[in-house]
Amino acid sequence: MPSTNDWINNPLGVVEEMFGASQNSSDSGWEAKVTEFFRQRLMEKDAHTWVPSLNDVPLHYLKPNSLVKFRCLIQDMFDPEFYMGAYDTVDPSTKAKVLRCGKYKDVTECGVDLDSANMVTSERQTFYCVPIPGESPWVKEISSCVVDCFYASTCQARVVPSTSYVPSRQKRSYEDDDEDDMDTQPQAQGHAHNGTPAAAEAQGNGDSKRQETEAPSGQKASSPPLDLNFPLPGEKGPACLVKVYADWDSFKLNDTMEVYGILSVSPALSALSDQSDTSSSLILDPAECMETAEELRVHSPPASLVPRLHLIHTQRLAHNNPLLPPAALEDSAASLASTLGEMVSVRAELLAYFTQLLLGDVLAAEYLLLHLISNVYARRDVIPLGKFTLNLSGCPATAGPAYTEQLYCALQQLVPSAYRLSMTLQNMNQLRLVPRKDYVANRLLSGALQLAANTSLYLDETQLEQGQLDPAGVRNITALGNVISWQKVDYDFNYHQMEFPSNINVLIASEGRSLLPSDCHVHLQPQVTPPNMEAYLGSALTAQSSSQLNKFRLYLTMARTLDYSISEEVTKAVEDDFVDMRKDDPQSISADDLHSLLVVARLLCLSLGQSALSTDAWSRAKHIETLRKSRSEPQGCLNGNEP
Amino acid sequence: MSSPMSTPGGKRGRPSNPSTPASEGATSPPAQRRRGQPSSNGDLPLMPTSPPTDMPDPLQDTSLFSSPRRSVLPSEVDMSSPLMYGTPSSRVDGTPRSGARGTPARQRPDLGSVRKSKQVDLQSEPSAADGAAAAEQPAGQRLVIWGTDVNVATCKEKFQRFLQRFIDPSSKEDENSCLDLNEPLYMQKLEEISIVGDPVLNINCGHVSSFDAELYRQLVCYPQEVIPTFDMAVNELFFERFPDSILEHQIQVRPYNALKTRNMRSLNPEDIDQLITISGMVIRTSQLIPEMQEAFFQCAVCAFSARVEVDRGRIAEPAVCRNCNTTHSLALIHNRSMFSDKQMVKIQESPEDMPAGQTPHTTVVYAHNDLVDKVQPGDRINITGIYRAVPMRVNPRQSNVKSVYKTHIDVIHFRKTDEKRLHGQDDENEQRLFTEARVQTLRELAAKPDVYDRLSSALAPSIYEHEDIKKGILLQLFGGTRKDFSQTGRGNFRAEVNILLCGDPGTSKSQLLQYVFNLVPRGQYTSGKGSSAVGLTAYIMKDPETRQTVLQTGALVLSDNGICCIDEFDKMSDSTRSVLHEVMEQQTLSIAKAGIICQLNARTSILAAANPVESQWNPKKTTIENIQLPHTLLSRFDLIFLMLDPQDEAYDRKLAHHLVSLYYQSEEQLEEENLDMAVLKDFIAYARSYIQPKLSEEAGQALIEAYVEMRKVGSGRGMVSAYPRQLESLIRLAEAHAKVRFSDKVETIDVEEAKRLHREALKQSATDPRTGFVDISILTTGMSATARKRKEEITAALKKMLQSRTKTPVMKFQQLFDDLRGQSETAITKDQFEEALKALCDEDYLTISGKTIRLAT
């Protein structure tokens, strides 16, 4: 049996061993055996933490053909490809034929006998995967820490076994400065949000260190830099072509998952490596002239930038919170029971924290909490259930963008992935929100609304000034409206549109009522007016210890994934209540109001760790809804049209 | 000319055993069968035992039918073999020609664009199949093309029999419309070819399959070998019949509609080198690529010329001149080389075929010769062709290959799927959608007595109640029967039902619209606020690449044969709304802009939603006053529903229960309760394409009665309560209801339901709030009869008052208003007063300037 060392460092050895064994016996199920073997290995305690992660370790520290993992989102699906599943090679000197296995590999061994009768053609699917868009810095930090502490003891997977390497530090390669100067591309990929608001601002006007520069290769100097097609501007990290060998129909676009696979970085994969060499034969070889240069670039990018990963095992991620086991909650219910007990107290602490952030407004703080644990848990024909878009109006504008920015920072520290879209006119007119199919390069150009489930989208409407929206801007606003009302994004396929369901928590910060629709509108009523807003919020932010923050993070993810039901009696009570309210004043409550009441009641229960609606929670929901409505009445919109 | 009975192997003088596994061919996956030659992109079918030198030298290669201009080695070339068929060397001689011998063959790069003479290692082939193959075929005809179980002679004979005998009396295809259905179909087509001179014979594989299943199987499995055999058979037959006809080149057979594969997603390695048909949408076409078929070399020393055929995409440049023995003296002469046209077309899965949550797949297709430029980006097409896979070389100079194949389709036949829509027929796609079993379930469902209620409750189950509205929308989804009166000058009668929903905000109108939009295949959803007239109709665009002006169609044209959902109808600008007039009655859209004048079909049903002007519906006002839409437009809606809050306790309770259950029931529970959306979709699609109900006698009578009754209701009070438009609506609704029952006849019950629904809608929207009576003139003229009467009264009173005080020709507006109010016993509103003034103004009795009124003198 191969040792631990082997299955991580040389997984292909394991595969070949099993393949070889299957040739002698007539047993054909070797493929299943391989996946089962790796699944078993990874199931072992902590075994998955020994596998180096592409998210944290730069590519050049990873050993080719070793087992790596990658936490990612499926950004695009390429066409299926046929490959040689098994083939014969002929040794030119001895003429000896050897049967080889082509699975989990990109390039064949030398001397393939194309006419061999043993050749088996198989099919596999390629997905273009990017790191989860908008992943908060703390998520990256914690998951790389987990990896790091294991490196201290078992660093055999790395080529350079030195421990001097710190994963969080980004290497700057020598060509950085050149790139800075020559970068004139309009959609410059700004650099990461490293937690400071300045980074978020930088997109669009060229903080121009590009992600390519992280790859230490100098081969790209002549051609324009490759757009790695991240959904959000300013993302970094490796993109990856994941080759899937089985069951690819079960994957959906925008799924998040952790992939365990064999890393392949053979330089032969780069389509552009020796173009001048091949151009002479291009004319006559029909196999090669069918694709445009763009398409080749996109579908066969240099492996040093976009490594290939041959998938062996996947773990679907219900969330990307590293503090919680990634599996569905039922499996680990026992270990989380203690946390469940603490939920009420954590909730109170979190509420106090939010109250402080929202300048002493308890009601707004409560709604913010409910918003953060909302989740589209089902769809009934076209209606997404459980969405809870919050419009926080009355954000103090006098302090400039500082307040909304600080608020975003605070939220980003709590949720696993978030993105702040500052709704300036320029952004609305120029940003690409909706993904669009590029038929020349034959890929899906990503847009800012291609987000993983439960990503917090923070729309800063205080930045919006008067001016003209061009057609693109109108389309962007419509797209945002669609996300909020129907939780769907219509991807633009030029000849037609295709609808993809989304599950994005949208929070709109505005001065007056937002121009976008929302499920719930809370007007902020500050109780305190700190003279220096920035200092006030800054101190509130720093006052939280990291253990406290971790508790909050755990709480928010937990509350979201809890089960929920309504008993018969409560249903009855709710019905009676509704009928009574209507009897008094039919105008006071409509069907829509009941909808939102039910959502609020559900979220209230979940926030308290309860999994069934109680009459208490129902009356509490009614209470806070009344409070909220009485607040928005004075400046509620009177033209009465549906938003 | 070799006889059809001659066997390909015969002239080689070797009774060869069919080395190909006939038994394997039918059952085993082709990927396995062909594994020995996955790189065989169009390799020639070889004789089983032919030694490699047997392969005709490209130089000596000649076509079967070309004049033997160049010397060949006749004993080496088997004239009847499809191997020799259609090589490019035949050039048109200047002499007049007729008959098969004189007509040049034309190369078919679609069947094997890259030639390859691969050596065959017979030892590696399994020989187990020999016995089976032999048993299948009678002695003497046991020779088959290598790698297949195709016997050329039998195949040819079978195909000729098919052509001569195949009759398809049930044919519905429009292309056969002018042919006699009781005569052999393809013989008529051959006759057509002889008249028209277009040497292409399209063969429906469905016909082949129903005539001879074995032949069909061979065609699908070995298209590369079988289609040339078909070509030969056709040409022999054709020139036998029409010996004097002159064609540009020999007839080429183009099969289409191979049933093997329908969906791009289901293509897999087993389909390689087989005949497939897939549907998709063209997303990109390349420039024309001239592909060299034969290179022409000339010796620089002695001017001796040599021709070299392209082999596997390469030309073997002769190193030595055969005439003067100079080495490396031959130069390529481009303009004497032979090229064929080739074009790369990229197609993408059509959106209907795709599973949710995935991106569409694309496939590369090569079109050759006259198929080049047949399709444009955006076309929906069905492609029949041969699926190919070729290995990719990392570097042509290395033997190291990438372990990945490139796949493409060599197209044999294009068929546009949306072409037919021009003729007013439904897509053939839609018609083929249903399996036997599915049709059975649908029919069972339709036979149930409560199908109408079932379907209407399955529609948008998340929206509570509004039964009649859902029923109305259901009927809209089915639509009426399309009638053509263009011969009598009346044009088409509209078959589509238009519905307007108006009502309070928050009564889930938008959700209904969204639901419908998601339900129908060709639905469009627009918002009145965000759409302009251009966005609804069509606009002209310059294609940035080709600089060509193209007509881009808007929502209304795109939803042809579907439903166009327009939300916030009231917020639409007047100019935008005006384009709807034509669409909603004539079902066409006329465009005259940028030099393009045309009329597009827009047979779309319109489902619109409007909010009342004063945010809440004012029950004291008429529909028109509430939504402020021009009555000309309103009268074009068959049904106008009000979605109002009923404000009733029992309703509230049910509503609450419905909503609460929505929030905690699990998905499975809900599935059980209602028909699922897919069934509903299929049901509607099936009824729309197959059921065309006609009015029965008694239904006609019932309709007449209903109409007369409606007219009578109003006439008693001096009001007209029905117009012919309402009668047409009734007919449409009755037809749609018959469709729900899958009935070919409209019967009295259909009329009853149509009447009921129509009355319900009228009751809601056309009730005069002053009198409480239904008054259709509210919708047709924008004003109820009582209101009109009242207006006349006020005008008369005002006129009388003014006549009494002719001394003061100038009056203040407010003062006159007060005076009139003082005189009248009923209250007069300012609006009414203004209207009366305006009426008098129109009579030239007075003039109004600002706030002063001046009597005309």
CSV table of N, CA, C and O in Angstrom, one decimal, chain B residues 295-348:
chain,number,residue,atom,x,y,z
B,295,ALA,N,-2.1,19.9,-55.7
B,295,ALA,CA,-1.1,20.9,-55.9
B,295,ALA,C,-0.5,20.7,-57.3
B,295,ALA,O,-0.4,19.6,-57.8
B,296,PHE,N,-0.1,21.8,-57.9
B,296,PHE,CA,0.4,21.7,-59.3
B,296,PHE,C,1.9,22.1,-59.2
B,296,PHE,O,2.2,23.3,-58.8
B,297,PHE,N,2.8,21.3,-59.6
B,297,PHE,CA,4.2,21.6,-59.6
B,297,PHE,C,4.7,21.7,-61.0
B,297,PHE,O,4.3,21.0,-61.9
B,298,GLN,N,5.7,22.6,-61.1
B,298,GLN,CA,6.3,22.7,-62.5
B,298,GLN,C,7.8,22.7,-62.3
B,298,GLN,O,8.3,23.3,-61.3
B,299,CYS,N,8.4,21.9,-63.1
B,299,CYS,CA,9.9,21.9,-63.0
B,299,CYS,C,10.5,23.1,-63.6
B,299,CYS,O,10.1,23.6,-64.7
B,300,ALA,N,11.4,23.7,-62.9
B,300,ALA,CA,12.0,24.9,-63.3
B,300,ALA,C,13.0,24.7,-64.5
B,300,ALA,O,13.3,25.6,-65.2
B,301,VAL,N,13.4,23.5,-64.6
B,301,VAL,CA,14.4,23.2,-65.7
B,301,VAL,C,13.7,22.9,-67.0
B,301,VAL,O,14.0,23.5,-68.0
B,302,CYS,N,12.8,21.9,-66.9
B,302,CYS,CA,12.2,21.4,-68.2
B,302,CYS,C,10.8,21.7,-68.3
B,302,CYS,O,10.1,21.3,-69.3
B,303,ALA,N,10.2,22.4,-67.4
B,303,ALA,CA,8.8,22.8,-67.4
B,303,ALA,C,7.9,21.6,-67.4
B,303,ALA,O,6.7,21.7,-67.8
B,304,PHE,N,8.4,20.5,-67.0
B,304,PHE,CA,7.5,19.4,-66.8
B,304,PHE,C,6.6,19.6,-65.6
B,304,PHE,O,7.0,20.1,-64.6
B,305,SER,N,5.3,19.2,-65.7
B,305,SER,CA,4.4,19.5,-64.6
B,305,SER,C,4.0,18.2,-63.9
B,305,SER,O,4.0,17.2,-64.5
B,306,ALA,N,3.7,18.4,-62.7
B,306,ALA,CA,3.3,17.2,-61.9
B,306,ALA,C,2.2,17.7,-60.9
B,306,ALA,O,2.2,18.8,-60.4
B,307,ARG,N,1.2,16.8,-60.7
B,307,ARG,CA,0.2,17.1,-59.8
B,307,ARG,C,0.3,16.2,-58.6
B,307,ARG,O,0.6,15.0,-58.7
B,308,VAL,N,0.1,16.8,-57.4
B,308,VAL,CA,0.2,16.0,-56.2
B,308,VAL,C,-1.1,16.3,-55.4
B,308,VAL,O,-1.4,17.4,-55.2
B,309,GLU,N,-1.7,15.2,-55.0
B,309,GLU,CA,-2.9,15.4,-54.2
B,309,GLU,C,-2.6,15.6,-52.7
B,309,GLU,O,-1.6,15.0,-52.2
B,310,VAL,N,-3.4,16.4,-52.1
B,310,VAL,CA,-3.1,16.6,-50.7
B,310,VAL,C,-3.5,15.4,-49.9
B,310,VAL,O,-4.5,14.8,-50.1
B,311,ASP,N,-2.5,15.0,-49.1
B,311,ASP,CA,-2.8,13.8,-48.3
B,311,ASP,C,-2.6,14.2,-46.8
B,311,ASP,O,-1.5,14.6,-46.4
B,312,ARG,N,-3.6,14.0,-46.0
B,312,ARG,CA,-3.6,14.3,-44.6
B,312,ARG,C,-3.2,15.7,-44.4
B,312,ARG,O,-2.4,16.0,-43.5
B,313,GLY,N,-3.6,16.6,-45.2
B,313,GLY,CA,-3.3,18.0,-45.0
B,313,GLY,C,-1.9,18.3,-45.4
B,313,GLY,O,-1.4,19.4,-45.1
B,314,ARG,N,-1.2,17.4,-46.0
B,314,ARG,CA,0.2,17.7,-46.5
B,314,ARG,C,0.4,17.4,-47.9
B,314,ARG,O,-0.3,16.6,-48.5
B,315,ILE,N,1.3,18.1,-48.5
B,315,ILE,CA,1.7,17.8,-49.9
B,315,ILE,C,3.1,17.3,-49.9
B,315,ILE,O,4.0,17.8,-49.3
B,316,ALA,N,3.2,16.2,-50.5
B,316,ALA,CA,4.5,15.6,-50.7
B,316,ALA,C,5.2,16.2,-51.9
B,316,ALA,O,4.8,15.9,-53.0
B,317,GLU,N,6.1,17.1,-51.7
B,317,GLU,CA,6.7,17.8,-52.8
B,317,GLU,C,7.6,16.8,-53.5
B,317,GLU,O,8.5,16.2,-52.9
B,318,PRO,N,7.4,16.6,-54.8
B,318,PRO,CA,8.3,15.7,-55.5
B,318,PRO,C,9.8,16.2,-55.4
B,318,PRO,O,10.0,17.4,-55.8
B,319,ALA,N,10.7,15.3,-55.0
B,319,ALA,CA,12.0,15.8,-54.9
B,319,ALA,C,12.8,15.8,-56.2
B,319,ALA,O,13.7,16.6,-56.4
B,320,VAL,N,12.3,14.9,-57.0
B,320,VAL,CA,13.1,14.7,-58.3
B,320,VAL,C,12.1,14.9,-59.5
B,320,VAL,O,11.0,14.4,-59.4
B,321,CYS,N,12.5,15.6,-60.5
B,321,CYS,CA,11.6,15.7,-61.6
B,321,CYS,C,11.7,14.4,-62.4
B,321,CYS,O,12.8,13.9,-62.7
B,322,ARG,N,10.6,13.9,-62.8
B,322,ARG,CA,10.6,12.6,-63.4
B,322,ARG,C,11.0,12.7,-64.9
B,322,ARG,O,11.4,11.7,-65.5
B,323,ASN,N,11.0,13.9,-65.4
B,323,ASN,CA,11.3,14.1,-66.8
B,323,ASN,C,12.8,14.3,-67.0
B,323,ASN,O,13.4,13.6,-67.8
B,324,CYS,N,13.4,15.2,-66.2
B,324,CYS,CA,14.8,15.5,-66.5
B,324,CYS,C,15.7,15.1,-65.3
B,324,CYS,O,16.9,15.3,-65.4
B,325,ASN,N,15.1,14.5,-64.3
B,325,ASN,CA,15.8,13.9,-63.2
B,325,ASN,C,16.6,15.0,-62.4
B,325,ASN,O,17.6,14.7,-61.7
B,326,THR,N,16.3,16.2,-62.5
B,326,THR,CA,16.9,17.3,-61.7
B,326,THR,C,16.3,17.2,-60.3
B,326,THR,O,15.1,16.9,-60.2
B,327,THR,N,17.1,17.3,-59.3
B,327,THR,CA,16.6,17.3,-58.0
B,327,THR,C,16.2,18.7,-57.5
B,327,THR,O,16.8,19.7,-57.9
B,328,HIS,N,15.1,18.7,-56.7
B,328,HIS,CA,14.6,19.9,-56.1
B,328,HIS,C,14.4,21.0,-57.1
B,328,HIS,O,14.8,22.2,-56.9
B,329,SER,N,13.8,20.7,-58.2
B,329,SER,CA,13.6,21.7,-59.3
B,329,SER,C,12.1,22.1,-59.4
B,329,SER,O,11.8,23.0,-60.2
B,330,LEU,N,11.3,21.4,-58.7
B,330,LEU,CA,9.8,21.6,-58.9
B,330,LEU,C,9.3,22.8,-58.0
B,330,LEU,O,9.7,22.8,-56.8
B,331,ALA,N,8.6,23.6,-58.6
B,331,ALA,CA,8.0,24.8,-57.9
B,331,ALA,C,6.5,24.7,-57.9
B,331,ALA,O,5.9,24.3,-58.9
B,332,LEU,N,5.9,25.1,-56.9
B,332,LEU,CA,4.4,25.1,-56.8
B,332,LEU,C,3.9,26.2,-57.6
B,332,LEU,O,4.3,27.4,-57.4
B,333,ILE,N,2.9,25.9,-58.5
B,333,ILE,CA,2.2,27.0,-59.2
B,333,ILE,C,0.8,27.2,-58.6
B,333,ILE,O,0.0,26.3,-58.7
B,334,HIS,N,0.6,28.3,-57.9
B,334,HIS,CA,-0.6,28.4,-57.1
B,334,HIS,C,-1.8,28.4,-58.0
B,334,HIS,O,-2.8,27.8,-57.7
B,335,ASN,N,-1.8,29.2,-59.1
B,335,ASN,CA,-3.0,29.4,-59.8
B,335,ASN,C,-3.4,28.2,-60.7
B,335,ASN,O,-4.4,28.3,-61.4
B,336,ARG,N,-2.6,27.2,-60.7
B,336,ARG,CA,-3.0,26.0,-61.4
B,336,ARG,C,-3.3,24.9,-60.5
B,336,ARG,O,-3.7,23.8,-60.9
B,337,SER,N,-3.2,25.1,-59.2
B,337,SER,CA,-3.5,24.1,-58.2
B,337,SER,C,-5.0,24.1,-58.0
B,337,SER,O,-5.7,25.1,-58.4
B,338,MET,N,-5.5,23.1,-57.5
B,338,MET,CA,-7.0,23.0,-57.2
B,338,MET,C,-7.3,23.3,-55.8
B,338,MET,O,-6.7,22.8,-54.9
B,339,PHE,N,-8.3,24.1,-55.6
B,339,PHE,CA,-8.7,24.4,-54.3
B,339,PHE,C,-10.2,24.1,-54.1
B,339,PHE,O,-11.0,24.2,-55.1
B,340,SER,N,-10.6,23.8,-52.9
B,340,SER,CA,-12.1,23.8,-52.7
B,340,SER,C,-12.4,24.7,-51.6
B,340,SER,O,-11.5,25.1,-50.8
B,341,ASP,N,-13.6,25.1,-51.6
B,341,ASP,CA,-14.1,26.1,-50.6
B,341,ASP,C,-14.3,25.4,-49.2
B,341,ASP,O,-14.8,24.3,-49.2
B,342,LYS,N,-14.0,26.1,-48.2
B,342,LYS,CA,-14.3,25.5,-46.9
B,342,LYS,C,-14.5,26.6,-45.9
B,342,LYS,O,-14.0,27.7,-46.1
B,343,GLN,N,-15.4,26.4,-45.0
B,343,GLN,CA,-15.7,27.4,-44.0
B,343,GLN,C,-15.9,26.8,-42.7
B,343,GLN,O,-16.5,25.7,-42.6
B,344,MET,N,-15.4,27.5,-41.7
B,344,MET,CA,-15.7,27.0,-40.3
B,344,MET,C,-16.9,27.7,-39.8
B,344,MET,O,-17.0,28.9,-39.8
B,345,VAL,N,-17.8,26.9,-39.2
B,345,VAL,CA,-19.0,27.4,-38.6
B,345,VAL,C,-19.0,27.0,-37.2
B,345,VAL,O,-18.7,25.8,-36.9
B,346,LYS,N,-19.3,27.8,-36.3
B,346,LYS,CA,-19.4,27.4,-34.9
B,346,LYS,C,-20.8,27.4,-34.5
B,346,LYS,O,-21.5,28.4,-34.7
B,347,ILE,N,-21.3,26.3,-33.9
B,347,ILE,CA,-22.6,26.3,-33.5
B,347,ILE,C,-22.7,26.1,-32.0
B,347,ILE,O,-21.8,25.4,-31.4
B,348,GLN,N,-23.8,26.6,-31.4
B,348,GLN,CA,-23.9,26.5,-30.0
B,348,GLN,C,-25.3,25.8,-29.7
B,348,GLN,O,-26.2,26.0,-30.5
